[in-house]
XYZ file of C-alpha atoms in Angstrom:
405
model
C 0.000 0.000 0.000
C 1.297 3.427 -0.962
C 2.129 5.728 1.922
C -0.451 8.431 2.480
C 0.337 11.801 1.002
C 0.649 15.040 2.914
C -2.429 16.261 4.605
C -4.675 18.325 2.300
C -3.041 17.086 -0.968
C -5.357 16.686 -3.947
C -5.609 13.354 -5.748
C -3.261 13.158 -8.738
C -5.414 10.826 -10.844
C -7.462 13.794 -12.094
C -4.453 15.514 -13.694
C -4.005 13.127 -16.663
C -7.737 13.196 -17.184
C -7.722 17.007 -17.373
C -4.893 17.002 -19.914
C -6.742 14.406 -22.023
C -9.917 16.504 -22.026
C -7.910 19.625 -22.902
C -6.245 17.901 -25.854
C -9.602 16.683 -27.136
C -10.995 20.181 -26.781
C -8.116 21.648 -28.805
C -8.556 19.012 -31.495
C -12.268 19.722 -31.766
C -11.614 23.462 -31.878
C -9.039 23.085 -34.687
C -11.411 20.854 -36.647
C -14.219 23.371 -36.231
C -12.049 26.303 -37.343
C -10.799 24.329 -40.331
C -14.354 23.423 -41.351
C -15.477 27.031 -40.997
C -12.549 28.263 -43.087
C -13.230 25.742 -45.853
C -16.909 26.680 -45.879
C -15.927 30.369 -45.977
C -13.641 29.779 -48.953
C -16.236 27.791 -50.855
C -18.876 30.424 -50.233
C -16.899 33.613 -50.935
C -13.320 33.185 -52.019
C -12.528 29.963 -53.835
C -14.647 30.377 -56.931
C -12.416 30.030 -60.024
C -11.476 33.301 -61.653
C -11.087 33.775 -65.394
C -7.642 33.106 -66.819
C -5.191 35.689 -68.266
C -6.817 38.529 -70.279
C -5.979 41.417 -72.562
C -8.417 43.888 -70.975
C -9.115 44.554 -67.271
C -10.913 46.747 -64.700
C -11.495 48.554 -61.307
C -10.485 49.539 -57.783
C -8.817 47.444 -55.156
C -10.829 46.247 -52.173
C -9.157 45.869 -48.814
C -8.114 42.397 -47.768
C -10.506 40.669 -45.387
C -11.453 37.239 -44.168
C -9.585 34.507 -42.373
C -6.209 35.594 -43.761
C -6.839 39.329 -43.692
C -3.612 40.011 -41.836
C -1.391 38.898 -44.708
C -2.203 41.437 -47.461
C -1.108 44.363 -45.288
C 2.103 42.520 -44.516
C 2.707 41.746 -48.192
C 1.814 45.298 -49.203
C 5.038 46.519 -47.616
C 7.080 44.480 -50.118
C 8.298 46.109 -53.369
C 5.750 45.561 -56.151
C 7.910 43.164 -58.175
C 8.975 41.091 -55.175
C 5.421 40.992 -53.855
C 4.098 39.712 -57.173
C 6.731 36.967 -57.307
C 6.017 36.015 -53.687
C 2.287 35.800 -54.315
C 2.794 33.673 -57.395
C 4.828 31.236 -55.306
C 1.860 30.941 -52.955
C -0.277 29.632 -55.806
C 0.837 26.045 -56.480
C -2.535 24.915 -57.805
C -4.877 25.599 -60.696
C -8.612 25.123 -60.977
C -9.743 23.185 -64.020
C -13.027 23.628 -65.797
C -14.446 22.852 -69.258
C -13.871 25.485 -71.949
C -16.498 28.152 -72.411
C -19.072 27.390 -75.113
C -18.231 28.886 -78.510
C -19.907 32.095 -79.539
C -22.079 32.085 -82.637
C -20.902 35.560 -83.545
C -17.211 34.891 -83.731
C -17.166 31.115 -83.952
C -13.937 30.850 -81.970
C -14.014 27.591 -79.986
C -12.205 27.703 -76.682
C -11.134 24.066 -76.884
C -7.579 23.517 -75.759
C -6.107 20.029 -75.743
C -3.872 18.641 -73.060
C -1.217 16.237 -74.191
C 0.720 13.734 -72.125
C 4.463 13.521 -72.757
C 5.443 10.210 -74.306
C 1.929 9.589 -75.658
C 0.466 10.449 -79.072
C 0.113 14.188 -79.091
C 3.383 14.903 -77.346
C 6.096 16.709 -79.284
C 5.805 15.427 -82.807
C 2.768 13.316 -81.885
C -0.779 13.279 -83.141
C -2.108 16.059 -80.940
C -4.924 13.915 -79.612
C -5.889 14.523 -76.029
C -8.638 15.528 -73.689
C -10.130 18.957 -74.279
C -9.649 20.993 -71.140
C -9.079 24.626 -70.334
C -6.886 25.893 -67.548
C -8.533 28.595 -65.495
C -6.379 29.912 -62.660
C -8.103 30.910 -59.440
C -5.688 33.774 -58.933
C -2.929 34.256 -56.415
C -3.430 34.466 -52.673
C -3.698 38.229 -53.069
C -6.588 37.836 -55.506
C -8.382 35.478 -53.127
C -8.038 38.178 -50.482
C -9.441 40.876 -52.797
C -6.023 42.377 -53.442
C -5.306 43.740 -56.900
C -7.400 45.974 -59.116
C -10.546 45.337 -61.108
C -9.623 47.477 -64.092
C -11.257 48.203 -67.401
C -9.337 46.669 -70.328
C -5.933 48.117 -71.046
C -5.839 46.131 -74.289
C -8.387 44.174 -76.329
C -7.964 41.589 -79.071
C -10.629 42.926 -81.445
C -10.383 40.516 -84.379
C -10.598 38.901 -86.762
C -12.764 35.791 -86.765
C -10.827 32.701 -87.964
C -7.649 34.755 -87.987
C -5.928 33.156 -84.988
C -7.281 35.115 -82.015
C -7.792 32.004 -79.889
C -4.204 30.856 -80.455
C -2.872 34.322 -79.598
C -4.878 34.493 -76.385
C -3.818 31.015 -75.263
C -0.165 31.772 -75.994
C -0.419 35.047 -74.050
C -1.723 33.162 -71.020
C 1.796 31.819 -70.513
C 3.039 35.278 -69.518
C 2.932 35.700 -65.714
C 1.841 39.343 -66.015
C -1.163 38.613 -68.241
C -4.560 37.457 -67.047
C -6.958 36.561 -69.840
C -10.741 36.288 -69.883
C -11.901 32.823 -70.966
C -15.416 33.541 -72.204
C -15.780 36.470 -74.580
C -17.755 39.312 -72.927
C -19.174 40.750 -76.198
C -19.832 43.966 -74.309
C -19.127 46.472 -77.092
C -21.329 44.720 -79.648
C -24.158 42.935 -77.797
C -24.309 44.083 -74.180
C -23.315 47.758 -74.279
C -26.725 48.755 -72.920
C -25.831 47.043 -69.613
C -23.250 49.717 -68.852
C -19.602 49.800 -67.767
C -20.457 48.787 -64.202
C -21.743 45.456 -65.528
C -18.699 45.101 -67.776
C -16.348 45.755 -64.878
C -18.271 43.460 -62.539
C -17.362 39.795 -62.872
C -16.193 39.943 -66.473
C -12.507 40.260 -65.511
C -10.208 38.911 -62.827
C -8.312 41.090 -60.390
C -4.804 42.031 -61.448
C -1.792 43.040 -59.385
C 0.056 46.271 -60.035
C 2.176 45.910 -63.162
C 0.025 43.083 -64.527
C -2.277 43.078 -67.536
C -5.758 41.829 -68.340
C -6.969 41.412 -71.926
C -10.223 40.045 -73.432
C -10.822 39.046 -77.021
C -13.914 39.397 -79.177
C -13.182 38.904 -82.903
C -16.545 40.407 -83.864
C -15.483 43.866 -82.606
C -13.327 44.615 -85.664
C -16.359 44.488 -87.977
C -18.848 46.133 -85.572
C -19.437 49.739 -86.650
C -20.252 50.986 -83.143
C -17.327 49.286 -81.379
C -14.596 51.906 -82.086
C -16.597 54.805 -80.614
C -17.720 52.729 -77.627
C -14.215 51.538 -76.749
C -12.859 55.068 -77.219
C -15.541 56.394 -74.853
C -14.352 53.881 -72.251
C -10.671 54.813 -72.706
C -8.867 56.545 -75.538
C -5.636 54.856 -74.400
C -6.845 51.284 -74.942
C -4.419 49.211 -77.017
C -5.994 47.163 -79.789
C -4.711 43.931 -81.318
C -5.963 42.665 -84.683
C -4.987 39.196 -85.891
C -5.378 39.160 -89.681
C -5.085 36.356 -92.224
C -5.261 35.975 -96.002
C -8.917 36.963 -96.581
C -9.508 34.163 -99.108
C -8.191 31.465 -96.757
C -10.052 33.115 -93.892
C -13.355 33.016 -95.839
C -12.915 29.317 -96.656
C -12.090 28.570 -93.006
C -15.164 30.527 -91.909
C -17.333 28.510 -94.312
C -15.745 25.232 -93.136
C -16.661 26.009 -89.541
C -20.262 26.789 -90.475
C -20.420 23.634 -92.603
C -19.356 21.517 -89.617
C -22.413 22.806 -87.721
C -24.871 22.973 -90.628
C -24.053 20.339 -93.266
C -27.089 21.353 -95.330
C -25.855 24.868 -96.242
C -25.262 25.740 -99.938
C -21.825 25.309 -101.479
C -19.087 27.878 -100.966
C -19.168 28.692 -104.691
C -22.893 29.484 -104.698
C -22.627 31.686 -101.614
C -19.640 33.619 -102.984
C -21.426 35.138 -105.978
C -24.577 37.142 -106.385
C -24.454 36.035 -109.982
C -21.754 33.574 -110.964
C -22.214 34.283 -114.664
C -21.286 37.942 -114.214
C -18.742 37.147 -111.491
C -20.272 39.663 -109.060
C -19.060 38.875 -105.536
C -21.676 38.907 -102.782
C -20.151 41.235 -100.178
C -23.230 40.900 -97.971
C -22.130 37.375 -97.062
C -20.263 37.731 -93.761
C -17.518 35.286 -94.794
C -16.604 37.688 -97.631
C -17.412 40.938 -95.836
C -15.085 40.330 -92.868
C -12.069 40.134 -95.206
C -12.478 43.756 -96.355
C -9.934 44.785 -93.732
C -9.217 48.262 -95.160
C -12.886 49.283 -94.921
C -13.186 48.144 -91.306
C -9.891 49.745 -90.325
C -11.114 53.154 -91.526
C -13.742 53.147 -88.761
C -11.113 52.413 -86.101
C -8.687 55.069 -87.315
C -11.465 57.625 -86.851
C -11.210 57.034 -83.094
C -7.707 55.659 -82.432
C -4.264 56.603 -83.769
C -2.489 53.881 -85.748
C 0.181 53.545 -83.027
C -2.456 52.075 -80.685
C -3.212 49.201 -83.045
C -1.031 46.134 -83.530
C -1.610 43.894 -86.533
C -0.574 40.297 -85.982
C -0.118 37.995 -88.981
C -2.152 34.811 -88.562
C 0.217 33.035 -90.971
C 3.325 34.030 -89.005
C 1.606 33.128 -85.747
C 1.726 29.543 -87.061
C 5.184 29.677 -88.671
C 6.915 31.716 -85.963
C 4.731 32.002 -82.843
C 7.589 33.237 -80.648
C 8.392 36.025 -83.128
C 4.815 37.287 -83.259
C 4.436 36.962 -79.484
C 7.609 39.019 -79.120
C 5.955 41.854 -81.044
C 2.816 41.549 -78.928
C 4.777 41.644 -75.661
C 6.663 44.740 -76.854
C 3.405 46.414 -77.872
C 1.867 45.755 -74.452
C 4.995 46.949 -72.653
C 5.653 43.497 -71.187
C 8.981 41.813 -70.634
C 9.756 39.263 -73.372
C 9.170 36.082 -71.408
C 7.375 33.980 -74.067
C 10.103 32.701 -76.419
C 10.955 29.766 -78.690
C 11.478 27.531 -75.667
C 7.707 27.562 -75.030
C 6.700 26.052 -78.387
C 7.025 22.982 -80.547
C 5.402 22.368 -83.938
C 2.944 19.486 -84.174
C 3.242 18.239 -87.764
C 0.053 16.185 -87.583
C -2.116 19.110 -86.492
C -0.166 21.661 -88.516
C -0.094 24.101 -85.597
C 2.407 25.165 -82.953
C 1.713 23.801 -79.481
C 2.807 24.893 -76.040
C 5.342 22.679 -74.307
C 3.837 23.781 -71.011
C 0.588 25.686 -70.949
C -0.216 28.224 -68.249
C -0.919 26.409 -64.996
C 0.145 23.001 -66.325
C 3.272 20.888 -66.673
C 1.987 19.083 -69.772
C 2.104 19.999 -73.476
C -1.040 21.644 -74.858
C -2.322 22.048 -78.407
C -5.263 23.852 -79.907
C -8.423 21.738 -79.810
C -9.613 19.254 -82.379
C -11.910 21.854 -83.949
C -8.843 23.812 -85.059
C -7.139 22.910 -88.308
C -10.201 21.354 -89.930
C -9.705 20.019 -93.444
C -11.138 22.543 -95.896
C -13.517 21.361 -98.611
C -12.391 21.339 -102.231
C -13.139 24.754 -103.751
C -13.265 25.438 -107.485
C -9.836 26.967 -108.344
C -11.538 29.494 -110.640
C -13.640 30.750 -107.727
C -10.542 31.038 -105.534
C -8.765 33.075 -108.234
C -11.768 35.382 -108.661
C -11.766 35.993 -104.937
C -8.045 36.804 -104.987
C -8.640 39.307 -107.777
C -11.550 40.787 -105.816
C -9.575 41.222 -102.593
C -6.348 42.503 -104.205
C -7.191 46.256 -104.200
C -8.527 46.047 -100.635
C -5.375 44.215 -99.533
C -3.106 46.803 -101.153
C -4.965 49.609 -99.413
C -4.695 47.739 -96.119
C -0.925 47.385 -96.621
C -0.678 51.134 -97.197
C -2.803 51.997 -94.174
C -0.837 49.748 -91.797
C 2.593 50.252 -93.400
C 3.004 46.488 -93.604
C 2.863 44.070 -96.564
C 1.326 40.785 -95.398
C 2.165 39.044 -98.679
C -1.302 37.726 -99.490
C -1.022 38.660 -103.157
C 2.380 37.144 -103.868
């Protein structure tokens, strides 16, 4: 039998019990706080934001929420160091299906992911699952840091020129955040006002970063130049152009894939084939009159605020064209040859590593469709028709795109 303790001493058997209860209490408290934080994120913070954009908006909101103490701490860092630090705090990416294609511009958002060592890797077939990377933003964006700005630059056209490829390539740049779905504000939704446009159309951007949307229908919309100028006369505009004859055939091919019962390309091209009169009311033909559309834009913007990207060179030399785009936007030349490889099967350049991924990515299966056989005489008549418009476009832009060689 143990010797009795000092008079008045408390039993010691209760002490381990108290520590056990305390540990259980702490565990329950941590679990509760973790559950509340996860619920808070799902309800208010962790919704996926749109990916890199050429066009952005707004005013910064103060950081708040469970991690509200960190933004003020990070705000004391130099802008460049803070941006790099925040990017390091973002080791994940949300994944969601690509936005549905727009009927107006017909640019599918499909983007294929390829696995190294499988068909579709460098030199492979390009087959893969169609997915789109959509980053949720850095920790700062989750905490409402960064600005919601109106677009500093917009890819305004043209349909079937290569705007989707340009936007996806630009996503690689760490200082560019791009809108996935096309807002179509300046052609279809202008009546909703700039507050709506600024709302959830664009992601937040950190100081020194860029946001940029694309809507290929803007270039041919008569009201778009005045509307964009009213928003900001300093907006930079990017136009991806392509041989208008090839562009028209590609436009028709896309429509044919959706509506197999449409008339032939030859019958739609002419008002009267006997006289050879081209039907310029057909949108596939009308879009290629680049000089006429450009006149409307030059009435509101100086030529120096427009960059014309060659759709042909975007395929042959994507790094070269992206270099010009980065210079135009005032961005550091980060996207270079090392980011691309040419997929011979698809006939398009692909990214070795797409934004937010460690795997090769190619444009989706809807890109690079096989064009139908077109009567060579009709093709030649179209080339003759477009020649004077092309020459005027060369003069207006100061650049010969070589479509008449």
